[in-house]
Amino acid sequence: MEQVSKNDGKGLIKSVQKSLKILKYIIDANEDVALSDIQKALDYNVSTIHHLLKTLIEEGFVSQNKTTKRYYIGPEIFFTWLRGRRPENYFSRVTPILEECVEATGETTNLFIRDNGEALCITGSESPKTLRAFLRIGRRIPLPCTAAGKAFLINYTREELKNYLKDTTKDLISLEEELKISRQRGYTLEINEYEEMITAIGVPVFDRNGRVICTLSTIAPSTRVDEERIEFISNKLMDASKKISELMLGVFY
Amino acid sequence: MEQVSKNDGKGLIKSVQKSLKILKYIIDANEDVALSDIQKALDYNVSTIHHLLKTLIEEGFVSQNKTTKRYYIGPEIFFTWLRGRRPENYFSRVTPILEECVEATGETTNLFIRDNGEALCITGSESPKTLRAFLRIGRRIPLPCTAAGKAFLINYTREELKNYLKDTTKDLISLEEELKISRQRGYTLEINEYEEMITAIGVPVFDRNGRVICTLSTIAPSTRVDEERIEFISNKLMDASKKISELMLGVFY
DNA sequence: TAATCCTTTTCAGATTATGAAAATGCTTTT
DNA sequence: AAAAGCATTTTCATAATCTGAAAAGGATTA
């Protein structure tokens, strides 16, 4: 009678499932995790967790800090992004989504990850127009005064924001207010703020936990964007963000 | 009496260990793998493999192509490289090694992954000198006529080389001969070959299976490098390569 | 239509993972 | 300095789970 979800446990290996949930927990954590953290989060027996962790360590998927005893992501997945042998590798999957965006809006669009308290541009696609904002992969930009950077902060609390305001002229209250508006409409704005004559629209990309894992931004000469255009571009960006999220949720092929 | 290696199986969860070996096999494969491939490689019972794969799929670490039935890397680790929240994230670990290299040699040094039959520059560090080769992260360069590119081909057979010679003037025999020499001395060379007045030295970075997962190259104005200098730079590059390999083997903390 | 090959499912039995509890190690408190 | 507190690690008997042979299912070829 009761219609269960497609896989209600039949044929699945419990110990493996547990180990993978532990692995996910460690991957998603912002810092090294203690065994007791895992115990609290997943409610498995500490002994079970310990055995599973030992196995994960043995195979290189998890590492342990010898002094703090805490666990963190192991080398085996740490450098997965470097393994670029396959034709359908990581960059190849994401970049076409940005290219689509550029085709629709005509403006340069980039993808940023967070690295050392800055936003780092790791891929993108350039506007075909003669007058255009340049794509600069590898460039680092600050978080609190750029569209892509602000998108990383979109869900931040006042406490967290304080850390990123040391080197800027921005004050806490105005940024907080701005992020609140951004949160509501779904995108961040940067109008002649970080660079003169440049307007940028930023959008966060969320993982399955609703946390920002990377951001997208479209940059254009300010003369080419009015309110209507911002609306149009932000919609395209949000579409792209959804597509990247979907990729991460496993909607391949 | 017999001194066994630190972990001869005690306390390790066998099913988890098997599942992780399967996962590694899939991560390392050049193409989608069949269940029978895994069976041949690891010699587990097909039923066991199937159950483990089902669990890996359920948790998102492996995906399956519905039409070919073949297995490939799942979303859960697919986008691990995008998760840049942690302070010690992926780029932050590698880039300092390149910076060290630049400090020693004074020349621009970059890291490349393979992407779509080209070498893609994903990070690097720039020479501090006034006359310098520019770092261009995001730039794509061909495999058979650049130092970084040739480093990817260093262990290639004649058959594999043929695929990469379609668009170039290079002939098979001379490239094969050049790679043979490169293999022996440990680095590749590109002297005024892809760009005029530019000399580059390339070095592969190996994974635990001895396969090239990324390459490093130092580029400099040709006027600044003689044989002795090439020797010096290549040594520094090989040191950096070893360090990155070690990172991947889990020698953290 | 039969044969071949590969994937998927079944199920009973045997191995293996589990969890309570104890031990160990480290830090804080008295 | 001793003891309490807290977290990780180990132990071990037993219950639960994984394993693997075999069969079924599905797709392609002869």
Coordinates of C-alpha atoms (C1' of nucleotides) in Angstrom, one line a residue:
Chain A
M1 CA 0.0 0.0 0.0
E2 CA 2.6 2.4 1.0
Q3 CA 4.5 3.6 -2.0
V4 CA 8.2 3.8 -0.9
S5 CA 10.8 5.8 -2.6
K6 CA 12.6 4.0 -5.5
N7 CA 15.3 2.5 -3.2
D8 CA 14.1 1.8 0.3
G9 CA 17.3 0.0 1.3
K10 CA 17.0 -3.2 -0.6
G11 CA 20.3 -4.4 -1.9
L12 CA 22.3 -1.5 -0.5
I13 CA 25.3 -2.2 1.6
K14 CA 24.7 -0.6 5.0
S15 CA 28.3 -0.2 6.1
V16 CA 29.3 1.3 2.7
Q17 CA 26.3 3.7 2.9
K18 CA 27.4 4.8 6.3
S19 CA 31.0 5.3 5.3
L20 CA 29.9 7.4 2.3
K21 CA 27.6 9.5 4.5
I22 CA 30.6 10.1 6.8
L23 CA 32.7 11.0 3.8
K24 CA 30.1 13.5 2.6
Y25 CA 30.0 15.0 6.0
I26 CA 33.7 15.5 6.0
I27 CA 33.7 16.9 2.5
D28 CA 31.0 19.4 3.3
A29 CA 32.5 20.6 6.6
N30 CA 34.1 24.0 6.8
E31 CA 36.8 22.7 9.1
D32 CA 38.3 19.5 10.3
V33 CA 35.8 17.4 12.1
A34 CA 36.0 15.3 15.3
L35 CA 34.7 11.8 15.6
S36 CA 32.2 13.2 18.1
D37 CA 30.9 15.7 15.5
I38 CA 30.1 12.8 13.2
Q39 CA 28.5 10.9 16.0
K40 CA 26.2 13.9 16.8
A41 CA 25.4 14.5 13.2
L42 CA 24.7 11.0 12.0
D43 CA 24.0 9.1 15.2
Y44 CA 26.0 6.0 14.5
N45 CA 27.9 4.1 17.2
V46 CA 31.3 5.7 17.9
S47 CA 33.0 2.3 17.4
T48 CA 31.3 1.9 14.0
I49 CA 32.4 5.4 13.0
H50 CA 35.9 4.7 14.1
H51 CA 36.2 1.5 12.1
L52 CA 34.7 3.2 9.0
L53 CA 37.1 6.1 9.3
K54 CA 40.0 3.8 9.7
T55 CA 39.0 2.2 6.4
L56 CA 38.5 5.5 4.7
I57 CA 41.9 6.6 5.8
E58 CA 43.5 3.4 4.7
E59 CA 42.2 4.0 1.2
G60 CA 43.2 7.6 1.2
F61 CA 39.7 9.2 1.1
V62 CA 40.1 10.8 4.5
S63 CA 43.1 12.0 6.5
Q64 CA 43.6 12.6 10.1
N65 CA 45.5 15.3 11.8
K66 CA 47.8 13.5 14.2
T67 CA 47.8 16.2 16.9
T68 CA 44.2 17.2 16.9
K69 CA 42.9 13.8 16.0
R70 CA 40.4 15.5 13.7
Y71 CA 39.5 14.2 10.3
Y72 CA 39.6 16.0 7.0
I73 CA 39.3 15.3 3.3
G74 CA 42.0 12.8 2.1
P75 CA 44.3 13.0 -0.9
E76 CA 42.2 10.6 -2.9
I77 CA 39.5 13.1 -3.6
F78 CA 41.5 16.1 -2.7
F79 CA 43.0 16.3 -6.2
T80 CA 40.2 14.8 -8.2
W81 CA 40.0 18.1 -10.0
L82 CA 43.5 17.7 -11.3
R83 CA 42.7 14.4 -13.0
G84 CA 41.9 15.9 -16.4
R85 CA 42.4 12.8 -18.5
R86 CA 38.8 12.1 -19.2
P87 CA 37.1 13.8 -22.2
E88 CA 34.2 14.9 -20.0
N89 CA 36.3 16.5 -17.4
Y90 CA 35.3 19.1 -14.8
F91 CA 35.9 22.3 -16.7
S92 CA 34.4 20.9 -19.9
R93 CA 31.1 20.4 -18.1
V94 CA 30.8 23.9 -16.6
T95 CA 32.2 26.2 -19.3
P96 CA 29.5 25.5 -21.9
I97 CA 26.8 26.7 -19.5
L98 CA 28.6 30.0 -19.3
E99 CA 29.0 30.2 -23.1
E100 CA 25.3 29.8 -23.4
C101 CA 24.9 32.7 -21.1
V102 CA 27.2 34.9 -23.1
E103 CA 25.3 34.0 -26.3
A104 CA 22.1 35.2 -24.7
T105 CA 23.3 38.4 -23.1
G106 CA 26.3 39.3 -25.2
E107 CA 28.4 40.0 -22.2
T108 CA 31.4 38.4 -20.5
T109 CA 30.5 35.8 -17.9
N110 CA 32.9 34.2 -15.4
L111 CA 32.8 31.6 -12.6
F112 CA 34.5 32.2 -9.3
I113 CA 35.5 30.0 -6.4
R114 CA 36.5 31.3 -3.0
D115 CA 40.1 31.1 -2.2
N116 CA 41.8 32.6 0.7
G117 CA 39.1 35.2 1.5
E118 CA 39.0 36.4 -2.1
A119 CA 37.0 35.4 -5.2
L120 CA 39.2 33.6 -7.8
C121 CA 38.1 33.4 -11.4
I122 CA 38.6 29.9 -12.7
T123 CA 36.7 29.8 -15.9
G124 CA 34.5 31.9 -18.1
S125 CA 33.4 33.0 -21.5
E126 CA 34.1 36.3 -23.2
S127 CA 31.7 38.8 -24.8
P128 CA 32.1 38.8 -28.6
K129 CA 31.6 42.6 -28.8
T130 CA 34.3 45.1 -29.7
L131 CA 33.7 47.1 -26.5
R132 CA 33.7 44.5 -23.8
A133 CA 34.7 43.7 -20.3
F134 CA 37.7 41.4 -20.4
L135 CA 37.7 37.9 -19.1
R136 CA 40.7 37.3 -16.8
I137 CA 40.8 33.7 -15.6
G138 CA 43.1 33.5 -12.5
R139 CA 42.3 37.0 -11.4
R140 CA 41.5 37.5 -7.7
I141 CA 39.0 40.1 -6.6
P142 CA 37.8 41.1 -3.1
L143 CA 34.6 39.8 -1.7
P144 CA 32.7 42.8 -0.3
C145 CA 32.8 45.2 -3.2
T146 CA 32.4 43.0 -6.3
A147 CA 29.3 41.3 -7.7
A148 CA 30.9 37.9 -7.7
G149 CA 32.4 38.4 -4.3
K150 CA 29.2 39.7 -2.7
A151 CA 27.4 36.6 -4.0
F152 CA 29.6 34.5 -1.7
L153 CA 28.4 36.6 1.3
I154 CA 24.8 36.6 0.4
N155 CA 23.7 34.5 3.4
Y156 CA 26.2 35.8 5.8
T157 CA 25.5 37.0 9.3
R158 CA 26.7 40.3 10.7
E159 CA 29.5 38.5 12.6
E160 CA 30.8 36.8 9.5
L161 CA 30.7 40.0 7.5
K162 CA 33.0 41.8 9.9
N163 CA 36.0 39.7 8.8
Y164 CA 35.7 40.9 5.3
L165 CA 35.4 44.6 5.9
K166 CA 38.9 45.3 7.3
D167 CA 40.5 46.5 4.1
T168 CA 37.6 48.3 2.6
T169 CA 35.8 51.6 3.0
K170 CA 32.5 49.9 3.1
D171 CA 30.7 50.0 6.4
L172 CA 28.9 47.0 7.9
I173 CA 25.4 48.4 8.0
S174 CA 25.3 49.4 4.3
L175 CA 26.7 46.1 3.1
E176 CA 24.3 44.2 5.3
E177 CA 21.4 46.2 3.9
E178 CA 22.6 45.6 0.4
L179 CA 23.0 41.9 0.9
K180 CA 19.5 41.7 2.3
I181 CA 18.1 43.3 -0.9
S182 CA 20.3 41.0 -3.0
R183 CA 19.0 38.0 -1.1
Q184 CA 15.5 39.0 -1.9
R185 CA 15.9 39.5 -5.6
G186 CA 18.4 36.7 -6.1
Y187 CA 21.4 38.6 -7.5
T188 CA 24.1 41.1 -6.4
L189 CA 25.1 44.3 -8.1
E190 CA 28.3 46.2 -8.6
I191 CA 27.9 49.5 -10.4
N192 CA 31.1 51.5 -11.0
E193 CA 32.1 50.2 -7.6
Y194 CA 35.3 48.2 -8.0
E195 CA 36.2 49.4 -11.4
E196 CA 35.1 52.5 -13.1
M197 CA 32.6 52.3 -16.0
I198 CA 32.0 48.7 -15.2
T199 CA 28.7 47.1 -14.0
A200 CA 28.6 43.6 -12.9
I201 CA 25.7 41.3 -11.9
G202 CA 26.5 38.3 -9.5
V203 CA 24.7 35.1 -8.7
P204 CA 25.5 32.4 -6.2
V205 CA 25.6 28.7 -7.1
F206 CA 24.3 26.5 -4.2
D207 CA 25.2 23.0 -3.2
R208 CA 22.7 20.5 -1.9
N209 CA 22.9 22.0 1.6
G210 CA 22.0 25.5 0.3
R211 CA 25.5 26.8 0.7
V212 CA 27.3 28.8 -1.8
I213 CA 30.1 26.8 -3.5
C214 CA 30.9 29.1 -6.4
T215 CA 29.5 32.3 -8.0
L216 CA 28.8 33.6 -11.5
S217 CA 29.1 37.1 -12.6
T218 CA 28.4 39.0 -15.9
I219 CA 30.5 42.1 -16.4
A220 CA 29.7 44.8 -18.9
P221 CA 30.4 48.4 -19.8
S222 CA 28.1 50.4 -17.5
T223 CA 26.8 52.4 -20.6
R224 CA 25.3 49.2 -21.9
V225 CA 23.2 48.2 -18.9
D226 CA 19.9 49.8 -17.7
E227 CA 17.5 48.4 -15.2
E228 CA 15.7 46.3 -17.8
R229 CA 18.9 44.8 -19.0
I230 CA 20.0 44.0 -15.5
E231 CA 16.8 42.1 -15.0
F232 CA 17.3 40.2 -18.3
I233 CA 21.0 39.3 -17.5
S234 CA 20.3 38.3 -13.9
N235 CA 17.6 35.9 -15.1
K236 CA 20.0 34.2 -17.5
L237 CA 22.6 34.0 -14.8
M238 CA 20.1 32.4 -12.4
D239 CA 19.3 29.9 -15.1
A240 CA 23.0 29.1 -15.5
S241 CA 23.4 28.8 -11.7
K242 CA 20.5 26.3 -11.6
K243 CA 22.1 24.2 -14.3
I244 CA 25.4 24.0 -12.5
S245 CA 23.6 23.0 -9.3
E246 CA 21.8 20.3 -11.3
L247 CA 25.1 19.0 -12.6
M248 CA 26.2 18.7 -9.0
L249 CA 23.0 16.9 -8.1
G250 CA 23.7 14.3 -10.7
V251 CA 21.5 15.1 -13.5
F252 CA 24.0 14.0 -16.2
Y253 CA 23.4 12.2 -19.4
Chain B
M1 CA 58.1 -13.3 13.5
E2 CA 56.9 -11.8 10.2
Q3 CA 56.7 -8.1 10.4
V4 CA 53.5 -7.2 8.7
S5 CA 52.8 -3.7 7.3
K6 CA 51.1 -1.3 9.7
N7 CA 47.6 -2.4 8.8
D8 CA 47.2 -6.0 7.8
G9 CA 43.4 -5.8 7.7
K10 CA 42.5 -5.7 11.4
G11 CA 39.6 -3.4 12.1
L12 CA 39.0 -2.5 8.5
I13 CA 35.6 -2.9 7.0
K14 CA 35.9 -5.2 4.0
S15 CA 32.8 -4.1 2.2
V16 CA 33.8 -0.5 2.5
Q17 CA 37.3 -1.2 1.4
K18 CA 36.0 -3.0 -1.7
S19 CA 33.7 -0.1 -2.5
L20 CA 36.5 2.4 -2.2
K21 CA 38.7 0.4 -4.4
I22 CA 35.9 0.3 -7.0
L23 CA 35.5 4.0 -6.6
K24 CA 39.2 4.6 -7.2
Y25 CA 39.1 2.4 -10.2
I26 CA 36.3 4.5 -11.7
I27 CA 38.0 7.8 -10.8
D28 CA 41.3 6.6 -12.5
A29 CA 39.7 5.2 -15.6
N30 CA 40.1 7.0 -18.8
E31 CA 36.6 6.2 -19.9
D32 CA 33.3 4.8 -18.5
V33 CA 33.8 1.4 -17.1
A34 CA 31.7 -1.8 -17.4
L35 CA 30.9 -3.9 -14.4
S36 CA 32.9 -6.7 -16.1
D37 CA 36.0 -4.4 -16.3
I38 CA 35.8 -4.0 -12.5
Q39 CA 35.4 -7.7 -12.1
K40 CA 38.5 -8.4 -14.2
A41 CA 40.6 -5.7 -12.5
L42 CA 39.7 -6.4 -8.9
D43 CA 38.5 -10.0 -9.0
Y44 CA 35.4 -9.6 -6.8
N45 CA 32.2 -11.5 -7.3
V46 CA 30.0 -9.7 -9.9
S47 CA 27.1 -9.7 -7.5
T48 CA 29.2 -8.0 -4.8
I49 CA 30.4 -5.4 -7.2
H50 CA 26.9 -4.7 -8.3
H51 CA 25.6 -4.3 -4.8
L52 CA 28.5 -2.0 -4.0
L53 CA 28.0 0.0 -7.1
K54 CA 24.3 0.4 -6.4
T55 CA 25.2 1.9 -3.0
L56 CA 27.8 4.2 -4.5
I57 CA 25.2 5.4 -7.0
E58 CA 22.6 5.9 -4.3
E59 CA 25.0 8.1 -2.4
G60 CA 26.1 10.0 -5.5
F61 CA 29.7 9.0 -5.8
V62 CA 29.2 7.0 -9.0
S63 CA 26.8 7.5 -11.9
Q64 CA 25.6 5.1 -14.5
N65 CA 24.9 5.8 -18.1
K66 CA 21.4 4.3 -18.6
T67 CA 22.0 3.3 -22.2
T68 CA 25.5 1.8 -22.1
K69 CA 25.1 0.5 -18.5
R70 CA 28.6 1.7 -17.9
Y71 CA 29.7 3.5 -14.7
Y72 CA 31.5 6.8 -14.3
I73 CA 32.4 9.3 -11.7
G74 CA 29.4 10.7 -9.8
P75 CA 28.4 14.2 -8.9
E76 CA 29.5 13.9 -5.3
I77 CA 33.2 13.9 -6.1
F78 CA 32.8 15.5 -9.5
F79 CA 32.5 18.9 -8.1
T80 CA 34.7 18.6 -5.1
W81 CA 37.1 21.0 -6.8
L82 CA 34.5 23.7 -6.7
R83 CA 34.0 23.5 -3.0
G84 CA 36.3 26.3 -2.0
R85 CA 35.0 27.1 1.4
R86 CA 37.8 25.6 3.4
P87 CA 40.8 27.7 4.1
E88 CA 43.1 25.0 2.9
N89 CA 41.4 24.5 -0.4
Y90 CA 42.7 23.0 -3.5
F91 CA 44.4 25.9 -5.2
S92 CA 45.9 27.2 -2.0
R93 CA 47.8 24.0 -1.6
V94 CA 49.4 23.9 -5.0
T95 CA 50.1 27.5 -5.9
P96 CA 52.8 28.1 -3.1
I97 CA 54.8 25.2 -4.6
L98 CA 54.9 27.1 -7.9
E99 CA 55.7 30.4 -6.1
E100 CA 58.7 28.7 -4.5
C101 CA 59.9 27.7 -7.9
V102 CA 59.6 31.2 -9.3
E103 CA 61.5 32.5 -6.3
A104 CA 64.4 30.1 -7.1
T105 CA 64.5 30.5 -10.9
G106 CA 63.1 34.0 -11.4
E107 CA 60.9 32.8 -14.3
T108 CA 57.1 32.4 -14.7
T109 CA 55.9 28.9 -13.8
N110 CA 52.4 27.5 -14.6
L111 CA 50.4 24.3 -13.9
F112 CA 48.4 22.7 -16.7
I113 CA 45.7 20.0 -16.8
R114 CA 44.6 18.2 -19.8
D115 CA 41.2 19.3 -21.2
N116 CA 39.8 18.4 -24.5
G117 CA 43.1 17.3 -26.1
E118 CA 44.8 20.6 -25.1
A119 CA 46.7 21.7 -22.1
L120 CA 44.8 24.2 -20.0
C121 CA 46.6 26.5 -17.6
I122 CA 44.8 26.6 -14.3
T123 CA 47.2 28.2 -11.9
G124 CA 50.7 29.6 -11.7
S125 CA 53.1 32.2 -10.5
E126 CA 54.6 35.1 -12.4
S127 CA 58.2 36.1 -12.8
P128 CA 59.0 39.4 -11.0
K129 CA 61.4 40.6 -13.7
T130 CA 60.6 43.5 -16.1
L131 CA 61.2 41.4 -19.2
R132 CA 59.2 38.3 -18.5
A133 CA 57.0 35.7 -20.1
F134 CA 53.4 36.4 -19.1
L135 CA 51.3 34.1 -17.0
R136 CA 47.9 33.5 -18.6
I137 CA 45.7 31.3 -16.5
G138 CA 42.9 29.9 -18.6
R139 CA 44.9 29.8 -21.7
R140 CA 44.9 26.7 -23.8
I141 CA 47.9 25.4 -25.7
P142 CA 48.4 22.5 -28.0
L143 CA 50.0 19.2 -26.7
P144 CA 52.6 18.3 -29.3
C145 CA 54.5 21.6 -29.7
T146 CA 54.7 23.1 -26.2
A147 CA 56.8 22.1 -23.2
A148 CA 53.8 21.7 -20.9
G149 CA 51.9 19.8 -23.6
K150 CA 54.6 17.4 -24.5
A151 CA 55.0 16.5 -20.8
F152 CA 51.5 15.0 -21.0
L153 CA 52.7 12.8 -23.9
I154 CA 55.9 11.7 -22.3
N155 CA 55.0 8.1 -21.9
Y156 CA 52.9 7.8 -25.0
T157 CA 53.1 5.0 -27.5
R158 CA 53.3 5.7 -31.3
E159 CA 49.6 4.9 -31.7
E160 CA 48.5 7.4 -29.1
L161 CA 50.8 10.1 -30.6
K162 CA 49.1 9.9 -34.0
N163 CA 45.9 11.4 -32.6
Y164 CA 47.7 14.6 -31.6
L165 CA 49.6 15.3 -34.8
K166 CA 46.7 16.1 -37.1
D167 CA 46.9 19.8 -36.9
T168 CA 50.6 20.3 -36.6
T169 CA 53.5 20.2 -39.0
K170 CA 55.4 18.0 -36.6
D171 CA 56.1 14.5 -37.9
L172 CA 55.6 11.3 -35.8
I173 CA 59.2 10.1 -35.9
S174 CA 60.8 13.3 -34.7
L175 CA 58.3 13.8 -31.9
E176 CA 58.7 10.2 -30.8
E177 CA 62.5 10.6 -30.8
E178 CA 62.1 13.9 -28.8
L179 CA 59.9 12.3 -26.2
K180 CA 62.3 9.5 -25.8
I181 CA 65.1 11.9 -24.9
S182 CA 62.7 13.8 -22.7
R183 CA 61.7 10.6 -20.9
Q184 CA 65.4 9.9 -20.2
R185 CA 66.3 13.3 -18.8
G186 CA 63.0 13.9 -17.1
Y187 CA 61.8 17.1 -18.8
T188 CA 60.5 18.4 -22.1
L189 CA 61.8 21.4 -24.0
E190 CA 60.3 24.0 -26.3
I191 CA 62.7 26.5 -27.8
N192 CA 61.2 29.2 -30.0
E193 CA 58.8 26.5 -31.2
Y194 CA 55.3 27.6 -30.3
E195 CA 56.1 31.2 -29.6
E196 CA 59.0 33.2 -31.0
M197 CA 61.8 34.2 -28.5
I198 CA 60.3 32.0 -25.8
T199 CA 61.9 29.0 -24.3
A200 CA 59.9 26.7 -22.0
I201 CA 60.8 23.7 -19.9
G202 CA 58.1 21.2 -19.0
V203 CA 57.8 18.5 -16.3
P204 CA 55.0 15.9 -15.7
V205 CA 53.4 15.3 -12.3
F206 CA 52.6 11.7 -11.7
D207 CA 49.8 10.0 -9.8
R208 CA 50.2 6.9 -7.7
N209 CA 49.8 4.8 -10.9
G210 CA 52.7 6.6 -12.6
R211 CA 50.3 8.4 -14.9
V212 CA 50.5 12.1 -15.8
I213 CA 47.8 14.0 -14.1
C214 CA 49.1 17.5 -14.7
T215 CA 52.2 19.2 -15.9
L216 CA 54.3 22.2 -14.9
S217 CA 56.2 24.5 -17.2
T218 CA 58.6 27.4 -16.7
I219 CA 58.6 29.9 -19.6
A220 CA 61.3 32.5 -20.1
P221 CA 62.7 34.8 -22.8
S222 CA 65.0 32.6 -24.9
T223 CA 67.8 35.1 -24.4
R224 CA 67.9 34.3 -20.7
V225 CA 68.3 30.5 -20.9
D226 CA 71.4 28.6 -21.8
E227 CA 72.1 24.9 -21.3
E228 CA 73.2 25.4 -17.7
R229 CA 70.2 27.4 -16.9
I230 CA 67.9 24.8 -18.4
E231 CA 69.5 22.2 -16.1
F232 CA 68.9 24.4 -13.1
I233 CA 65.3 25.2 -13.9
S234 CA 64.4 21.6 -14.8
N235 CA 65.8 20.5 -11.4
K236 CA 63.6 23.0 -9.6
L237 CA 60.6 22.0 -11.6
M238 CA 61.2 18.3 -10.9
D239 CA 61.3 19.2 -7.2
A240 CA 58.0 21.0 -7.4
S241 CA 56.5 18.0 -9.3
K242 CA 57.6 15.7 -6.5
K243 CA 56.1 17.9 -3.9
I244 CA 52.7 18.0 -5.7
S245 CA 52.8 14.2 -6.1
E246 CA 53.5 13.9 -2.4
L247 CA 50.5 16.2 -1.6
M248 CA 48.5 13.7 -3.6
L249 CA 49.8 10.8 -1.8
G250 CA 48.7 12.3 1.5
V251 CA 51.8 13.7 3.1
F252 CA 49.9 16.6 4.7
Y253 CA 50.3 18.1 8.0
Chain C
dT1 C1' 15.0 -18.2 -33.0
dA2 C1' 18.9 -19.6 -30.8
dA3 C1' 23.2 -18.2 -29.0
dT4 C1' 26.2 -15.2 -26.7
dC5 C1' 27.4 -11.8 -23.5
dC6 C1' 26.7 -8.8 -19.8
dT7 C1' 24.0 -6.9 -16.2
dT8 C1' 20.9 -7.6 -12.5
dT9 C1' 18.3 -10.1 -8.9
dT10 C1' 17.6 -13.8 -5.6
dC11 C1' 18.4 -16.1 -1.3
dA12 C1' 20.3 -19.1 2.2
dG13 C1' 24.4 -19.6 4.7
dA14 C1' 28.7 -17.9 6.6
dT15 C1' 31.4 -14.3 7.4
dT16 C1' 31.5 -9.8 9.1
dA17 C1' 30.1 -5.6 11.0
dT18 C1' 28.0 -4.0 15.1
dG19 C1' 27.7 -1.8 19.7
dA20 C1' 28.3 -2.0 24.7
dA21 C1' 31.7 -1.5 27.5
dA22 C1' 36.4 -1.0 28.8
dA23 C1' 40.8 1.0 27.9
dT24 C1' 43.7 4.6 26.6
dG25 C1' 45.2 9.2 26.3
dC26 C1' 44.8 14.0 26.9
dT27 C1' 43.1 18.2 29.2
dT28 C1' 41.0 20.5 32.9
dT29 C1' 39.6 20.9 37.5
dT30 C1' 40.0 20.4 42.4
Chain D
dA1 C1' 49.5 16.1 42.2
dA2 C1' 45.6 13.6 41.9
dA3 C1' 41.2 13.1 40.1
dA4 C1' 37.6 14.0 37.2
dG5 C1' 36.2 14.9 32.6
dC6 C1' 36.1 14.2 27.8
dA7 C1' 37.3 12.2 23.5
dT8 C1' 39.3 8.6 20.9
dT9 C1' 40.5 3.9 20.3
dT10 C1' 40.2 -1.1 21.1
dT11 C1' 38.0 -5.4 22.4
dC12 C1' 34.9 -9.2 21.6
dA13 C1' 30.7 -12.0 21.4
dT14 C1' 26.6 -12.1 18.9
dA15 C1' 23.2 -10.7 15.7
dA16 C1' 22.9 -8.9 11.4
dT17 C1' 24.7 -8.4 7.0
dC18 C1' 27.3 -9.2 3.2
dT19 C1' 28.7 -12.8 0.0
dG20 C1' 28.5 -15.6 -4.0
dA21 C1' 26.5 -19.4 -6.8
dA22 C1' 23.1 -19.6 -9.7
dA23 C1' 19.4 -18.1 -12.3
dA24 C1' 16.8 -14.4 -14.5
dG25 C1' 16.7 -10.6 -17.5
dG26 C1' 18.0 -7.8 -21.4
dA27 C1' 20.5 -6.6 -25.5
dT28 C1' 22.9 -7.8 -29.5
dT29 C1' 24.5 -11.0 -33.0
dA30 C1' 24.4 -15.3 -35.8

